[in-house]
CSV table of C-alpha atoms in Angstrom, one decimal:
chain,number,residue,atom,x,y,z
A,1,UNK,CA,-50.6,33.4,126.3
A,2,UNK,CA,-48.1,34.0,123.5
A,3,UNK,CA,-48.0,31.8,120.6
A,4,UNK,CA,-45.7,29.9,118.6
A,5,UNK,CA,-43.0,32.6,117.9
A,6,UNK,CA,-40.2,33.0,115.2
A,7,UNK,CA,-37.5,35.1,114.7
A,8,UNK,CA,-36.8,37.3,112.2
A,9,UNK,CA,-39.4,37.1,110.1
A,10,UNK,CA,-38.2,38.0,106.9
A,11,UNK,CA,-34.2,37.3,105.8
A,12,UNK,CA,-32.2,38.1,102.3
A,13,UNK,CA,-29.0,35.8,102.2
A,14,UNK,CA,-26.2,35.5,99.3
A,15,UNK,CA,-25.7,31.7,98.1
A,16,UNK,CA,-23.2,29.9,100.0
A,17,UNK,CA,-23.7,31.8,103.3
A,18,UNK,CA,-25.3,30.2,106.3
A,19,UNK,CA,-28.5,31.1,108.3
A,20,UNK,CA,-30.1,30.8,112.0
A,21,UNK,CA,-34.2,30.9,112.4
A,22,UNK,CA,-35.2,30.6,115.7
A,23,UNK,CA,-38.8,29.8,117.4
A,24,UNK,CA,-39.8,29.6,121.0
A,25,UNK,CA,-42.7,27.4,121.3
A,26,UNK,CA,-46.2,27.8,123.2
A,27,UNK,CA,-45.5,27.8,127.1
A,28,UNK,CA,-45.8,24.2,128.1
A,29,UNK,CA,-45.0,22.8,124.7
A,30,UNK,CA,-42.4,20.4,124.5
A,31,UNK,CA,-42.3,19.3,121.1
A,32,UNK,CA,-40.9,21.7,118.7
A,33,UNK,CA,-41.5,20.6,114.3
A,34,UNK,CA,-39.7,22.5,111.7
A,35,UNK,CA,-41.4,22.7,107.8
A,36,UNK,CA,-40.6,24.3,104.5
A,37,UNK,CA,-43.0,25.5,102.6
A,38,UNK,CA,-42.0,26.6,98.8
A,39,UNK,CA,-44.3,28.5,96.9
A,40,UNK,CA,-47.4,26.7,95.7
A,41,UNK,CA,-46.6,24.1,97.5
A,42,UNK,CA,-48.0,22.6,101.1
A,43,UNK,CA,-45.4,22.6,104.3
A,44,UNK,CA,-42.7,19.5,103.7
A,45,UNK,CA,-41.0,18.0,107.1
A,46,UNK,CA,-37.9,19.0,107.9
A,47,UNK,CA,-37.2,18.2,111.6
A,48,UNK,CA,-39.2,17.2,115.4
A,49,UNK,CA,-37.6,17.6,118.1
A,50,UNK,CA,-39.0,16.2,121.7
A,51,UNK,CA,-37.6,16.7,124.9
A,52,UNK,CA,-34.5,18.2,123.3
A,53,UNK,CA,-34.1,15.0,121.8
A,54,UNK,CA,-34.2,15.0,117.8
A,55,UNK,CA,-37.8,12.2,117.0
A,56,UNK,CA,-38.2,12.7,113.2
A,57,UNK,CA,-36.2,13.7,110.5
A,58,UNK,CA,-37.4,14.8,107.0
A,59,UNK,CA,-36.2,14.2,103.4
A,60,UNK,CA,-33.5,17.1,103.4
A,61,UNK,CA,-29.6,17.3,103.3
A,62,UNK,CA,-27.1,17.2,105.9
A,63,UNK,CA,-26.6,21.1,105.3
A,64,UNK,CA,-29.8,21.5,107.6
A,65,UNK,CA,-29.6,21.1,110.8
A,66,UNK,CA,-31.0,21.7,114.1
A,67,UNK,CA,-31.7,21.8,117.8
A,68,UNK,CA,-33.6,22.2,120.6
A,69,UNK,CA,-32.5,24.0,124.2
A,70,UNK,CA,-33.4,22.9,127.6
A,71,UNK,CA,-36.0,25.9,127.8
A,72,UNK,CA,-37.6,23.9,125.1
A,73,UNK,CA,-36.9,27.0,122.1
A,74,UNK,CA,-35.2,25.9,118.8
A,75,UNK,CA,-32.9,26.8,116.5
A,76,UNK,CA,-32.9,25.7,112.4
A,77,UNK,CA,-29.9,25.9,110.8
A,78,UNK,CA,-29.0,25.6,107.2
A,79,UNK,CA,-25.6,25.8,106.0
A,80,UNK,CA,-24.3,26.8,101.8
A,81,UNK,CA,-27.4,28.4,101.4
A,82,UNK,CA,-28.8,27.4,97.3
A,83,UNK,CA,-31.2,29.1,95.7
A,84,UNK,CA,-33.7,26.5,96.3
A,85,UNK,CA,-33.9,27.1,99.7
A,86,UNK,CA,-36.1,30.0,99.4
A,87,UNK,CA,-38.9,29.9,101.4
A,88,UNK,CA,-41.4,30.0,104.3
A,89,UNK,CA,-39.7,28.0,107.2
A,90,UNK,CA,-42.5,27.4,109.4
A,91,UNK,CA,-42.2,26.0,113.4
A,92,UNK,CA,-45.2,24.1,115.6
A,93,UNK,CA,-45.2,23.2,118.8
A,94,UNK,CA,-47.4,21.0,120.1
A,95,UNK,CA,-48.1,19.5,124.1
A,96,UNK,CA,-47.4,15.7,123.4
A,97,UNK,CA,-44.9,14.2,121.0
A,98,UNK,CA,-46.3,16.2,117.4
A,99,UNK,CA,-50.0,15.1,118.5
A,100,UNK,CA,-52.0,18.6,117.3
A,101,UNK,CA,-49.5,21.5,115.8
A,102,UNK,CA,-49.6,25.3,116.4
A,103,UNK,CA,-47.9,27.0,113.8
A,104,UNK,CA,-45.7,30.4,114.1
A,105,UNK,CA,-45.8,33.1,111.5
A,106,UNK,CA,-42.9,31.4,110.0
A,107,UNK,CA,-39.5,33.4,108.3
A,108,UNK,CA,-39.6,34.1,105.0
A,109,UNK,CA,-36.1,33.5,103.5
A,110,UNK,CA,-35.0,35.0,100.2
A,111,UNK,CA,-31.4,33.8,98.5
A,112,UNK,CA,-30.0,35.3,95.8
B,1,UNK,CA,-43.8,6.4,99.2
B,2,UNK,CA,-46.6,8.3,101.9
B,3,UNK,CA,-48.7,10.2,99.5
B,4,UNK,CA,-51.4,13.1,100.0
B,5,UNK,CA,-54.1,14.4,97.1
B,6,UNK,CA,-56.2,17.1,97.5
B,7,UNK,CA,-58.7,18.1,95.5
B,8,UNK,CA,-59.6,20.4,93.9
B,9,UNK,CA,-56.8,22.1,93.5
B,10,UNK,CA,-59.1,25.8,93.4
B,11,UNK,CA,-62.3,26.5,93.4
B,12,UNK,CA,-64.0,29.7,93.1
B,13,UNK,CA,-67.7,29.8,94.4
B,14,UNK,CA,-69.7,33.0,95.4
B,15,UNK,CA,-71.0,33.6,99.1
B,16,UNK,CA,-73.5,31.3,100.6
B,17,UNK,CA,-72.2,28.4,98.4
B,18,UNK,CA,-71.4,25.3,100.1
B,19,UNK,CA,-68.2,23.6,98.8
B,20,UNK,CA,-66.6,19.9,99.6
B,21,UNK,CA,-62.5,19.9,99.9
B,22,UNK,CA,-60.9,16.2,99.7
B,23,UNK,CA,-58.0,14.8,100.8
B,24,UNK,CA,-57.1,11.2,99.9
B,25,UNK,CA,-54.2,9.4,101.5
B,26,UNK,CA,-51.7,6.6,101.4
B,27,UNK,CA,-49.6,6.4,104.9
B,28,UNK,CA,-47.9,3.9,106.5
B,29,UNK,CA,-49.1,3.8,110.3
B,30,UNK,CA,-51.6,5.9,110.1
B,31,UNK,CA,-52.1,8.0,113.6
B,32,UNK,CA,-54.6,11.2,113.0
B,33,UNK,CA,-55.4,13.9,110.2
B,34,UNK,CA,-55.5,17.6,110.4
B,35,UNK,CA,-56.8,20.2,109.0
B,36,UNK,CA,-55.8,23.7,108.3
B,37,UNK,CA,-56.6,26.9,106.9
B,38,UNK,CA,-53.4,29.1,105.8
B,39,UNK,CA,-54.8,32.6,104.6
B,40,UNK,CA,-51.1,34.6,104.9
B,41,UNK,CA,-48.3,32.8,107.0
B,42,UNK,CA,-49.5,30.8,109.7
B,43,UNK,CA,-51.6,27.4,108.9
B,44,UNK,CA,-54.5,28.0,111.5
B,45,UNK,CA,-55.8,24.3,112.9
B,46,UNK,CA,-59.2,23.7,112.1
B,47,UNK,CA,-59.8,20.0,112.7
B,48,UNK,CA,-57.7,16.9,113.9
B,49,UNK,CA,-59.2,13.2,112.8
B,50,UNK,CA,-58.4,10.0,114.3
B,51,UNK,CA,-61.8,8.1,114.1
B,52,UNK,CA,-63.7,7.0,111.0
B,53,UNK,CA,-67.3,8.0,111.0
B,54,UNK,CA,-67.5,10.7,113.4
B,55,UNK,CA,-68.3,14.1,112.0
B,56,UNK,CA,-66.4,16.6,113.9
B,57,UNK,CA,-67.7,20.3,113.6
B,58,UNK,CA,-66.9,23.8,114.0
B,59,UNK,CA,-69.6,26.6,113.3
B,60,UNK,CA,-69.9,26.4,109.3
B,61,UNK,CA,-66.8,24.0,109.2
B,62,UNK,CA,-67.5,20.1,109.4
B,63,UNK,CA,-65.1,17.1,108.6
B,64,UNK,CA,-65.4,13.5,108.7
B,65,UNK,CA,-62.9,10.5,107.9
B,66,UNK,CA,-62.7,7.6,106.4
B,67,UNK,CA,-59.8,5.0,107.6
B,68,UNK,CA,-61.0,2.4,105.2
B,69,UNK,CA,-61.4,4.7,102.1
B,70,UNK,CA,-58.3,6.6,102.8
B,71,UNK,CA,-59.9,9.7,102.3
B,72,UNK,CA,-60.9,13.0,104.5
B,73,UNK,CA,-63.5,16.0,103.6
B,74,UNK,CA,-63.8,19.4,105.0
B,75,UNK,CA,-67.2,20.8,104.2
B,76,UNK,CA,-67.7,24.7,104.7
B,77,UNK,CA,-71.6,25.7,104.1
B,78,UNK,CA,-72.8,29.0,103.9
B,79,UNK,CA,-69.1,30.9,102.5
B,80,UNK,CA,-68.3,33.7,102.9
B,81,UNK,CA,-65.5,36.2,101.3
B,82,UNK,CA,-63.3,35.2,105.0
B,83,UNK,CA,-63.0,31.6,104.1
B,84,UNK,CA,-61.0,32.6,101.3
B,85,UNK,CA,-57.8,30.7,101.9
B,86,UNK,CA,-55.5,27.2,101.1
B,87,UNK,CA,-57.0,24.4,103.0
B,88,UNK,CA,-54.1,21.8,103.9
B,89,UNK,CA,-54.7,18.4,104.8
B,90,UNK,CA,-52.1,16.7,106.6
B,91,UNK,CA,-52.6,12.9,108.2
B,92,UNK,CA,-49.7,11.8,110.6
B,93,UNK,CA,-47.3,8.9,110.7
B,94,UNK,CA,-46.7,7.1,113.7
B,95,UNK,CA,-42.9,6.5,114.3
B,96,UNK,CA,-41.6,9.5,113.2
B,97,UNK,CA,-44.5,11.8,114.2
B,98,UNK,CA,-44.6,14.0,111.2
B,99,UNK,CA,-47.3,15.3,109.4
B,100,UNK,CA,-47.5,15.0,105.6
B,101,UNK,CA,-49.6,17.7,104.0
B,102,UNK,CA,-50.6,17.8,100.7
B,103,UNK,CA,-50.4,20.6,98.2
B,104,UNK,CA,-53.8,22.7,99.6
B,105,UNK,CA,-57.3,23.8,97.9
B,106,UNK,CA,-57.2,27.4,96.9
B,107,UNK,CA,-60.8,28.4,98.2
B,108,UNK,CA,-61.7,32.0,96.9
B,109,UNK,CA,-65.4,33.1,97.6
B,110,UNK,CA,-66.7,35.7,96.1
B,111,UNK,CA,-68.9,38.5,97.5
């Protein structure tokens, strides 16, 4: 069985652009999480989505963003990219509503 | 505010040491606790918590809660240099779902 998978794994963006990271969970997973994970520092919620339907939202602005598609894959969007955003964006799925997480590799993105 | 402590924050201990990683807690609605070990990208799980008292256990990898304390260990006996990683704790909030994990123990074990 494939795991948690995200896509690409490493990205360089200018400030101000936008950017896409996409994850396809663990066949059978319906629950799809989305965490940033600075330097140093442990993973911080972003988003869960459940069902396609959004179930948790973390402490970050309106310029992220995200969704989840019927075949239960995700997208995380972040829009007038700063330099803070740097980092490792990190997806889990999970069977049940965030009960148990399997992580992805995770996409490492740079701005400059 | 939900707040997560580990400590220590590193440790550096030579092979066949046993070493104790905690993880104290302040949650509201308190659902379960993981455990992971994150040696490059991925967090691996290692443990999830949702019962005081009972000692869960994986080879050299043991961990036990403590609802009343607020508080989680991860005990590792016998290291060795492939336990060298950040442990992250992370207990769950009900409602929202989301796991809040705390800044991680650098473990580097020495050959």
């Amino acid at each position: 069985d494939a795991g948690v998978t995200q896509s690409p794994t490493h990205l360089i963006k200018t400030r101000g652009q936008h950017v896409t990271l996409r994850c396809s969970p663990i066949s059978g997973h319906k629950s799809v999480s989305w965490y940033q994970q600075v330097l140093g520092q442990g993973p911080q919620f972003i988003f869960q989505y459940y069902e396609k339907e959004e179930r948790g939202r973390g402490n970050f602005p309106d310029r992220f963003s995200a969704r989840q598609f019927p075949n239960y894959s995700s997208e995380l969007n972040v829009n007038a990219l700063l330099l803070g955003d740097s980092a490792l964006y990190l997806c889990a799925s999970s069977t049940t509503e965030g009960y148990g997480y399997t992580f992805g590799s995770g996409t490492r993105l740079t701005v400059v | 505010e939900d707040k997560v402590v580990q400590s220590p924050l590193s440790l550096v201990v030579h092979e066949g040491d046993t070493v104790t990683l905690n993880c104290s807690y302040e949650v509201t609605n308190f659902r379960s606790l993981l455990w992971y070990k994150q040696e490059k990208k991925a967090p691996t799980f290692l443990f999830m918590l949702t019962s005081s008292g009972i000692e869960k256990k994986s080879g050299r990898l043991s961990s036990i809660l403590d609802k009343k304390e607020l508080f989680s260990i991860l005990n590792i006996t016998a290291t060795q240099t492939g336990d060298s990683a950040i442990y992250l704790c992370a207990p769950q909030t009900s409602g929202t779902y989301k796991y809040i994990f705390g800044t991680g123990t650098r473990l580097k074990v020495l050959a």
